[in-house]
PDB file of C-alpha atoms in Angstrom:
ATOM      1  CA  UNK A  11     -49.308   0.630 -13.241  1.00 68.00           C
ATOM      2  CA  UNK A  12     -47.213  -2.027 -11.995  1.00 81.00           C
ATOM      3  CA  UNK A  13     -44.293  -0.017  -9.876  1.00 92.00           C
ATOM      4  CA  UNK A  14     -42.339  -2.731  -8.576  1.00 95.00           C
ATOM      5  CA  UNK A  15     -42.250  -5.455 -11.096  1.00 95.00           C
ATOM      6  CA  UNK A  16     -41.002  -9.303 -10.556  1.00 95.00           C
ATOM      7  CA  UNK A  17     -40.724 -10.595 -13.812  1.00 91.00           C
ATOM      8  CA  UNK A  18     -39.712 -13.930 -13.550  1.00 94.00           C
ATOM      9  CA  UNK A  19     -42.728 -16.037 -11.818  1.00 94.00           C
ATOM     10  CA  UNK A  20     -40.649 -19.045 -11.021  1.00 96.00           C
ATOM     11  CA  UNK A  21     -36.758 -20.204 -10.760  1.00 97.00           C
ATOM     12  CA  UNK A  22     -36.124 -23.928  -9.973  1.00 98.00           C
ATOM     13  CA  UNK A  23     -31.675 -24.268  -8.560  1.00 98.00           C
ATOM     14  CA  UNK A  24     -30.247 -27.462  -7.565  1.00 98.00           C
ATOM     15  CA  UNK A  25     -29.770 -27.426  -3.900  1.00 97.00           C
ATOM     16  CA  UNK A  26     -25.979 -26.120  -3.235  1.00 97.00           C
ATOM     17  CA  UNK A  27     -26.412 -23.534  -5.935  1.00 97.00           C
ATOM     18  CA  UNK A  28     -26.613 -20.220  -6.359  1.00 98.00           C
ATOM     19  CA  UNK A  29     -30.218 -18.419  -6.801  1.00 98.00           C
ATOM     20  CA  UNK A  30     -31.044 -15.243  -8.216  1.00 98.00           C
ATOM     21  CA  UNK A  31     -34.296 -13.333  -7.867  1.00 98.00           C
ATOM     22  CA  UNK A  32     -34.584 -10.406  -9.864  1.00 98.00           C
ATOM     23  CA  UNK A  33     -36.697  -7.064  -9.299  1.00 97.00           C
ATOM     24  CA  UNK A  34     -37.406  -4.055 -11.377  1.00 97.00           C
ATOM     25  CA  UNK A  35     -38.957  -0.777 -10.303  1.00 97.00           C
ATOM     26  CA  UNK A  36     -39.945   2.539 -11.899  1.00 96.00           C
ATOM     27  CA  UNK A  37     -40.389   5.492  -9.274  1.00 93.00           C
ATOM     28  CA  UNK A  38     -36.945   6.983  -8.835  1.00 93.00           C
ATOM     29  CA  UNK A  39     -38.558   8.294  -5.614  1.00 91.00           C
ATOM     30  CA  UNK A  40     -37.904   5.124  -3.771  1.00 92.00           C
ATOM     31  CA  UNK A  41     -35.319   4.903  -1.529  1.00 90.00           C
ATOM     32  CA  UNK A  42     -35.309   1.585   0.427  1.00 92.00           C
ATOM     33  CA  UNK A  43     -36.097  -2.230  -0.941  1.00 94.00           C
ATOM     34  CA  UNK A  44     -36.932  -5.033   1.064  1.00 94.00           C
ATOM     35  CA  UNK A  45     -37.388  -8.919   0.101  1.00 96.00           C
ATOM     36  CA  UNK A  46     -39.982 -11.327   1.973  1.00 96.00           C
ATOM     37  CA  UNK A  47     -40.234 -14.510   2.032  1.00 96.00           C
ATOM     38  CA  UNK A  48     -43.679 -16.378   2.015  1.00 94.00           C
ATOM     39  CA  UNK A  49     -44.292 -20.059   2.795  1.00 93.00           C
ATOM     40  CA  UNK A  50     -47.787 -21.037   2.040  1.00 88.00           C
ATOM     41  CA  UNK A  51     -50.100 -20.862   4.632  1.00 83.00           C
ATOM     42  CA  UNK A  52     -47.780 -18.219   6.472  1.00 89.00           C
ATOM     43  CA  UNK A  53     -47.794 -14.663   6.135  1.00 92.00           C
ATOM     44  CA  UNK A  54     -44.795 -12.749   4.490  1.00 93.00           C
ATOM     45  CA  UNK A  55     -41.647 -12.727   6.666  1.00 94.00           C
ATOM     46  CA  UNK A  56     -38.978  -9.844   6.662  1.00 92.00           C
ATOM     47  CA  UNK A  57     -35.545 -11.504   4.959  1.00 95.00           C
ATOM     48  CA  UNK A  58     -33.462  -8.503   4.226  1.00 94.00           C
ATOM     49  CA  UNK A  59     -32.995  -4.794   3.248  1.00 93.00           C
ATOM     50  CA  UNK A  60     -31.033  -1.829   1.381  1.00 94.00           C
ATOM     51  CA  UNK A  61     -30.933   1.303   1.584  1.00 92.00           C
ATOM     52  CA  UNK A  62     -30.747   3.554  -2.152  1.00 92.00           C
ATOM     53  CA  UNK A  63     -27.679   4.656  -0.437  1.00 93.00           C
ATOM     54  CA  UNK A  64     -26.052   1.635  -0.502  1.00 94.00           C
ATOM     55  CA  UNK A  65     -25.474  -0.555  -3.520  1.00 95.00           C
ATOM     56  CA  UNK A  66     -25.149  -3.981  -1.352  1.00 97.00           C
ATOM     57  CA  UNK A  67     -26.156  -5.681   1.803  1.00 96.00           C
ATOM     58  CA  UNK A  68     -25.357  -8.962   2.994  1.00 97.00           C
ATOM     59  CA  UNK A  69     -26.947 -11.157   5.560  1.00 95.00           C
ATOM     60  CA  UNK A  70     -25.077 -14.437   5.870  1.00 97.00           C
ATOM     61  CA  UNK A  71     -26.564 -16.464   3.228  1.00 97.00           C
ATOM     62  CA  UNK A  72     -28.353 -13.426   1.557  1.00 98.00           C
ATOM     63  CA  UNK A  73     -26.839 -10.353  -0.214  1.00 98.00           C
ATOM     64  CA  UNK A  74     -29.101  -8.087  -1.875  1.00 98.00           C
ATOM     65  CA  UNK A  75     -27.405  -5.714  -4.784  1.00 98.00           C
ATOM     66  CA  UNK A  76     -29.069  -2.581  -6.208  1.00 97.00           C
ATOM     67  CA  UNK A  77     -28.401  -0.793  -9.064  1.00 97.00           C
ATOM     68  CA  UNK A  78     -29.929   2.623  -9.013  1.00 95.00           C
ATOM     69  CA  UNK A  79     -29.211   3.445 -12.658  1.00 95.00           C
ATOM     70  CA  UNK A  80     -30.679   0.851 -13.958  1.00 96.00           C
ATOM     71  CA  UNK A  81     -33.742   0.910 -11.416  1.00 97.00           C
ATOM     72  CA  UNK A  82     -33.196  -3.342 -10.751  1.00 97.00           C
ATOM     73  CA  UNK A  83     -32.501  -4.777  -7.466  1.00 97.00           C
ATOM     74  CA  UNK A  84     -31.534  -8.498  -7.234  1.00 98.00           C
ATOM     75  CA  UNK A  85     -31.653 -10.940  -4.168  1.00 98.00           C
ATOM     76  CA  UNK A  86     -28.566 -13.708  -4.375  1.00 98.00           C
ATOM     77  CA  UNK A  87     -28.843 -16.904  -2.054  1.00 98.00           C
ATOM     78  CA  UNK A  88     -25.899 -18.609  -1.577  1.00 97.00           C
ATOM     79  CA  UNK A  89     -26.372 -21.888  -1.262  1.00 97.00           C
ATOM     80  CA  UNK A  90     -29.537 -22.210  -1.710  1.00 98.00           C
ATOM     81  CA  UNK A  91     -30.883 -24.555   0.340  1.00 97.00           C
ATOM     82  CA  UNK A  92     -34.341 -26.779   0.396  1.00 96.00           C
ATOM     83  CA  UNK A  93     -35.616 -24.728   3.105  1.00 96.00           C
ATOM     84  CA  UNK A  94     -35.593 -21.919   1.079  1.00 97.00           C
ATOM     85  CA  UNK A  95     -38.803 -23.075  -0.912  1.00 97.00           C
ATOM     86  CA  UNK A  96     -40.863 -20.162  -1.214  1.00 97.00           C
ATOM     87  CA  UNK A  97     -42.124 -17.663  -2.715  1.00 96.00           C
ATOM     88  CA  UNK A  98     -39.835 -14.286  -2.184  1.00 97.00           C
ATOM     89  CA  UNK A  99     -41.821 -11.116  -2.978  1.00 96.00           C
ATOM     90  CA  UNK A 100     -39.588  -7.520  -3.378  1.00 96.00           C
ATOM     91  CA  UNK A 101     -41.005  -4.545  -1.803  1.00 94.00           C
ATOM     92  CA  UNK A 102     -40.363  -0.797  -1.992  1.00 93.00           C
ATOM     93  CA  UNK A 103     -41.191   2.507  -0.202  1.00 89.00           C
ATOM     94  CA  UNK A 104     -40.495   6.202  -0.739  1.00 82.00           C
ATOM     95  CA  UNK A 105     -40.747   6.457   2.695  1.00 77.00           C
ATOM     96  CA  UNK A 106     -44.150   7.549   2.766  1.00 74.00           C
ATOM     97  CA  UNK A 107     -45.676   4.793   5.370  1.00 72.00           C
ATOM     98  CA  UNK A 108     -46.420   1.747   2.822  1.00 83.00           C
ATOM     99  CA  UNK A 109     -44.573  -1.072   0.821  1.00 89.00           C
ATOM    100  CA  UNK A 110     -45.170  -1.795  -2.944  1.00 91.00           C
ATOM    101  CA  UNK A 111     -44.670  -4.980  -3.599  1.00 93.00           C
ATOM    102  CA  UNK A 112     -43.499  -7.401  -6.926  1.00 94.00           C
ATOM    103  CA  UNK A 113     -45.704 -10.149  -7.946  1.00 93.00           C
ATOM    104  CA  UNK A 114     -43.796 -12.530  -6.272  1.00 94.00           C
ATOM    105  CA  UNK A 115     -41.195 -15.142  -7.412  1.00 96.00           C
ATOM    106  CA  UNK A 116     -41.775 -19.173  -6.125  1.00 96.00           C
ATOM    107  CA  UNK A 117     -38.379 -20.644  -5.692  1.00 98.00           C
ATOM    108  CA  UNK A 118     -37.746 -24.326  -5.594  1.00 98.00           C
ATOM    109  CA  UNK A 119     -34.738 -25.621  -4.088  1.00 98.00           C
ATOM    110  CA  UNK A 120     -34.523 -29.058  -5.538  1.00 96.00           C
ATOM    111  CA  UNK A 121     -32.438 -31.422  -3.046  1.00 92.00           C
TER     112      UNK A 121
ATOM    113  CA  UNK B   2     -43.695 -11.807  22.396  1.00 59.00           C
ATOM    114  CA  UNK B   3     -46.939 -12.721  20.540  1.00 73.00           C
ATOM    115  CA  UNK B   4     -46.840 -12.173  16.477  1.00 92.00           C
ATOM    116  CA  UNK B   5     -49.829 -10.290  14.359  1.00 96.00           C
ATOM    117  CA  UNK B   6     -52.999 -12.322  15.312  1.00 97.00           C
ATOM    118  CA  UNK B   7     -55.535 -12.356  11.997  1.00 97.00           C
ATOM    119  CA  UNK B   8     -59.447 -13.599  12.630  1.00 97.00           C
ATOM    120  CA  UNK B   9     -60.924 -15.313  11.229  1.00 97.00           C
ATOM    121  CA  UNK B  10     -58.241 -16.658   9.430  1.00 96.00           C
ATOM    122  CA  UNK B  11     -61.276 -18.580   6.733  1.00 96.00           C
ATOM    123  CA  UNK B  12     -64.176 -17.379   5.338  1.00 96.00           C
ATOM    124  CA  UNK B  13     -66.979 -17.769   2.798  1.00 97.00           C
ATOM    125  CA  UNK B  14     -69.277 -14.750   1.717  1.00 97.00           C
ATOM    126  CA  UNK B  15     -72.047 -14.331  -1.108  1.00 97.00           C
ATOM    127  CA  UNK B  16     -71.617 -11.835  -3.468  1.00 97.00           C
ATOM    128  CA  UNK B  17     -73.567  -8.650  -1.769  1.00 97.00           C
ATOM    129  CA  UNK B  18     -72.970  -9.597   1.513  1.00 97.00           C
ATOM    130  CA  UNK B  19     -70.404  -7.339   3.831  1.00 98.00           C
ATOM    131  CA  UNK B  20     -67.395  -8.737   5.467  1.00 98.00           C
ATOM    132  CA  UNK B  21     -65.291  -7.484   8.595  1.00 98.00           C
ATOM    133  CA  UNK B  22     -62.052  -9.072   9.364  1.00 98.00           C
ATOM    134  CA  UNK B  23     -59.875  -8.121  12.476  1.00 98.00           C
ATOM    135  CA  UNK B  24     -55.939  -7.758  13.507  1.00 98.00           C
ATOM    136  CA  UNK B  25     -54.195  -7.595  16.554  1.00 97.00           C
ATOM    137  CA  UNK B  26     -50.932  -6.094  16.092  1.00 96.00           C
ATOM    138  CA  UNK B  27     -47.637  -7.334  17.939  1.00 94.00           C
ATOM    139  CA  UNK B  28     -47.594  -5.410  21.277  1.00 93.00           C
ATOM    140  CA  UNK B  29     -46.376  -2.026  21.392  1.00 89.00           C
ATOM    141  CA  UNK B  30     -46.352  -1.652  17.459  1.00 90.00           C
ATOM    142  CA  UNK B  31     -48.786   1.377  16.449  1.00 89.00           C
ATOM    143  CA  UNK B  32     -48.993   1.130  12.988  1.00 90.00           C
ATOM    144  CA  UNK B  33     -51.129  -1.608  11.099  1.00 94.00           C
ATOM    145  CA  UNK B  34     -51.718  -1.858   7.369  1.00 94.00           C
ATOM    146  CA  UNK B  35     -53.705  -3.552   5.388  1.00 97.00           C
ATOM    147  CA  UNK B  36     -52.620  -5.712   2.140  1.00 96.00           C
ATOM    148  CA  UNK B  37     -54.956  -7.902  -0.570  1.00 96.00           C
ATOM    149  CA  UNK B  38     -53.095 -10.923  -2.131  1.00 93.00           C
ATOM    150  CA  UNK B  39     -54.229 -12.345  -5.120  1.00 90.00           C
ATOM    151  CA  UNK B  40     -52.817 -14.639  -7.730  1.00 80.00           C
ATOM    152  CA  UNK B  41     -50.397 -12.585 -10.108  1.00 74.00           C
ATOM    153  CA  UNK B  42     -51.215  -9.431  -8.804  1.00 78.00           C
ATOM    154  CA  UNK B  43     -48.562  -9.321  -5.561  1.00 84.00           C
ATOM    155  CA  UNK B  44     -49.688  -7.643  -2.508  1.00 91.00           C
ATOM    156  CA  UNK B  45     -51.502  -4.462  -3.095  1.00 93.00           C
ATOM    157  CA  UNK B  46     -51.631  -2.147  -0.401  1.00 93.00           C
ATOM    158  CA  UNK B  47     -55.047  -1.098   0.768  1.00 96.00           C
ATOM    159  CA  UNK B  48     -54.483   1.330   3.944  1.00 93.00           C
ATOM    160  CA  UNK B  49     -52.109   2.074   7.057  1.00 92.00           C
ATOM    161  CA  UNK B  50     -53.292   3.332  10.046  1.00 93.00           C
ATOM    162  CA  UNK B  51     -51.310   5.059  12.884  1.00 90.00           C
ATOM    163  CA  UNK B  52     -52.568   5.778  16.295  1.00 89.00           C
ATOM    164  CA  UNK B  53     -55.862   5.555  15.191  1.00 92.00           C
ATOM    165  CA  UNK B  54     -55.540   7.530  11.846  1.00 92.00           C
ATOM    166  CA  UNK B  55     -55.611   6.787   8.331  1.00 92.00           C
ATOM    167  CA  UNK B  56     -52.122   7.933   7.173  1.00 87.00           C
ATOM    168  CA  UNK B  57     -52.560   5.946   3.361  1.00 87.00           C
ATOM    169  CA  UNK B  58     -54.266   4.695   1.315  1.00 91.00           C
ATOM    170  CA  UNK B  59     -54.360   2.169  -1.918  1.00 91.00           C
ATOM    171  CA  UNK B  60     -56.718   2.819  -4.769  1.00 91.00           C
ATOM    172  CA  UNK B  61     -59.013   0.622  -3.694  1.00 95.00           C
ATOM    173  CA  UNK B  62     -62.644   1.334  -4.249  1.00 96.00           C
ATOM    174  CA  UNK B  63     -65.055   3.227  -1.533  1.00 95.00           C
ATOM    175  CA  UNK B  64     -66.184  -0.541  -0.355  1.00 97.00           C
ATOM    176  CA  UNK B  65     -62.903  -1.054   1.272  1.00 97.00           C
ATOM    177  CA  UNK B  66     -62.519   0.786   4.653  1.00 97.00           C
ATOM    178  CA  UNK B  67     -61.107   0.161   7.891  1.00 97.00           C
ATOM    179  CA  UNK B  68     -60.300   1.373  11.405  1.00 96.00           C
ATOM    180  CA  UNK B  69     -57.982   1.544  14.587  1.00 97.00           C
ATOM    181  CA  UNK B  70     -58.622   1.303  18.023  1.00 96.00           C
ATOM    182  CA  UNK B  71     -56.634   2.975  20.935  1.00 94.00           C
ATOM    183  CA  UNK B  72     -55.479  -0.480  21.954  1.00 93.00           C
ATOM    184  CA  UNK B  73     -53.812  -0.152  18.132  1.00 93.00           C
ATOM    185  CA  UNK B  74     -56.276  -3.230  16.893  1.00 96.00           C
ATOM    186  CA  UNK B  75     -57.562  -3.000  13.396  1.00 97.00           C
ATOM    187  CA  UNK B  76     -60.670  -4.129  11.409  1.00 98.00           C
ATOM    188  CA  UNK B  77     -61.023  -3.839   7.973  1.00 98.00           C
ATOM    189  CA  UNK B  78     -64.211  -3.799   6.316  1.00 98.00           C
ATOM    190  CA  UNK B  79     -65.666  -4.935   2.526  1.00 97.00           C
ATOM    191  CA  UNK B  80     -69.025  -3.853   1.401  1.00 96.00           C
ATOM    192  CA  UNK B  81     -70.987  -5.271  -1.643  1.00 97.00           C
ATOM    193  CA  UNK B  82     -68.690  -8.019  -1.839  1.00 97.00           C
ATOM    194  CA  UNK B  83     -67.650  -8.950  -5.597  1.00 97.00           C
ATOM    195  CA  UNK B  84     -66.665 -12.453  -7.143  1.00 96.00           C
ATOM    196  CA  UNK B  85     -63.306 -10.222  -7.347  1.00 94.00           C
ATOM    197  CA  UNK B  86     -62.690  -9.557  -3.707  1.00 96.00           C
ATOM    198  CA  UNK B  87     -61.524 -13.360  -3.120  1.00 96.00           C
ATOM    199  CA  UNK B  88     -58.537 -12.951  -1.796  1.00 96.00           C
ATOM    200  CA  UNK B  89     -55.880 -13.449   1.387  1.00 95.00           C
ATOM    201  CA  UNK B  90     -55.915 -10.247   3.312  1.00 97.00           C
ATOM    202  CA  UNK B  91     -52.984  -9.603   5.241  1.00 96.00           C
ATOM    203  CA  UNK B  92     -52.303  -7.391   8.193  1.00 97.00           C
ATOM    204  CA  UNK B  93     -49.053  -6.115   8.992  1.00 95.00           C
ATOM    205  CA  UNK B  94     -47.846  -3.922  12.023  1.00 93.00           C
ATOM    206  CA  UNK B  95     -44.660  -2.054  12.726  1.00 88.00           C
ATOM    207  CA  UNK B  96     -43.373   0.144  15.646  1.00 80.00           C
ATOM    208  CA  UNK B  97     -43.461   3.294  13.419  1.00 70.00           C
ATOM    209  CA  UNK B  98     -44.889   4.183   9.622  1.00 57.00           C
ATOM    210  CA  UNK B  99     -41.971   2.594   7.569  1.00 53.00           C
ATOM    211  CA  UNK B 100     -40.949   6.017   7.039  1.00 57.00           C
ATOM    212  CA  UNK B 101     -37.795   4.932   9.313  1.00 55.00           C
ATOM    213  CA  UNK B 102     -38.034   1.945   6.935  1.00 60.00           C
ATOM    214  CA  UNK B 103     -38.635  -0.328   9.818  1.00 59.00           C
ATOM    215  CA  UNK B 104     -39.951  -3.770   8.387  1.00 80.00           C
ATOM    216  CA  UNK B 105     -42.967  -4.953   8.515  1.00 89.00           C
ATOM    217  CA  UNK B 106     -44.626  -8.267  10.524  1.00 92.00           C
ATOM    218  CA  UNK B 107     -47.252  -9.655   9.025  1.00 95.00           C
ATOM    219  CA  UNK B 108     -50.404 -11.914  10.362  1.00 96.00           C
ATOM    220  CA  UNK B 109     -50.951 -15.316   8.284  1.00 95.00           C
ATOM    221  CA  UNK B 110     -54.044 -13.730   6.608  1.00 96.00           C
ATOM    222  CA  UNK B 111     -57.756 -13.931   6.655  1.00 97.00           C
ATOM    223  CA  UNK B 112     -58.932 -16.080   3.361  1.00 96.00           C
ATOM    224  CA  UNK B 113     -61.590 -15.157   2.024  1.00 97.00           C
ATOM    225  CA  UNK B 114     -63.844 -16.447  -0.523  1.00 97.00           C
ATOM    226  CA  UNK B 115     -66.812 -14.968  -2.313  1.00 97.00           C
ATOM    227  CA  UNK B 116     -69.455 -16.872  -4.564  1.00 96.00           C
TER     228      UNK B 116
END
């Protein structure tokens, strides 16, 4: 029973662009939503937050928008950038001391 | 400040054999846990451990286990390896359970492979 669900296993933007990762989940007892980023080789590195209290965040380049209703999440990148050639996993907790994570979704930033 | 130290960060098992990998979280951070990465399946969490408890667990089979020293170090530890345990297995550590939603920092993994 996939909780946290990443449907979309790739997404190529031209570099300047705007790109849009997409997460679904299905335990209304969540209540904070993360996004990693993972280079290969390289563990997963923290990139930004919300709280289910909140419907956005923003973090220079980042914003991450939630929509509790619908139970979807999204991560914009603004421009998008080369560097960001990854893969970008959403995570979730209910607060109870672990993360469930998406599948993952590889970006390609093409220059 | 030194990050989340994985060893060894390779390996290479036969299926039956037993494997035990090790983490060394970032100082001062008490609580390690314990993902499995595979292809199309995410990161699946297998257990978090908190001044030397077990405070979760994944639904992972029996074979998967693990432990936390007072220094906060953690090994994890596969049985009866399968063809199915190939994976990267990632530690992560945080200053408290991420029920203050603190995130977490993760090792580079320990990648193993089982014929």
């Amino acid at each position: 029973d996939q909780q946290v669900k990443q449907n979309s296993p790739s997404l190529s933007v031209q570099e300047g662009r705007i790109s849009i990762l997409n997460c679904d989940y299905t335990n209304s007892m969540f209540d904070y939503f993360l996004w990693y980023k993972k280079y290969p080789a390289e563990g997963p590195t923290f990139l930004i937050s919300i709280s289910s209290i909140k419907d956005k965040n923003e973090d220079g380049r980042f914003t991450v928008f939630l929509n509790k209703s619908a139970k979807h999440l999204s991560l914009h990148i603004v421009p998008s950038q080369p560097g960001d050639s990854a893969v970008y996993f959403c995570a979730a907790s209910d607060g109870g001391g672990k993360l469930i994570f998406g599948q993952g979704t590889e970006l390609s930033v093409k220059p | 400040k030194a990050g989340v130290t994985q060893t060894p960060r390779y390996l290479i098992k036969t299926r039956g054999q037993q494997v035990t990998l090790s983490c060394s979280p970032i100082s001062g951070h008490r609580s390690v846990s314990w993902y499995q990465q595979t292809p199309g399946q995410g990161l699946q969490f297998l257990f978090e451990y908190f001044s030397e408890t077990q405070r979760n667990k994944g639904n992972f089979p029996g074979r998967f286990s693990g432990r936390q020293f007072s220094n906060s170090r953690s090994e994890m530890n596969v049985s009866t390896l399968e063809l199915g345990d190939s994976a990267l297995y990632l530690c992560a550590s945080s200053l408290e359970t991420i029920r203050n939603t603190g995130e977490l920092f993760f090792g580079e993994g320990s990648r193993l492979t089982v014929l």
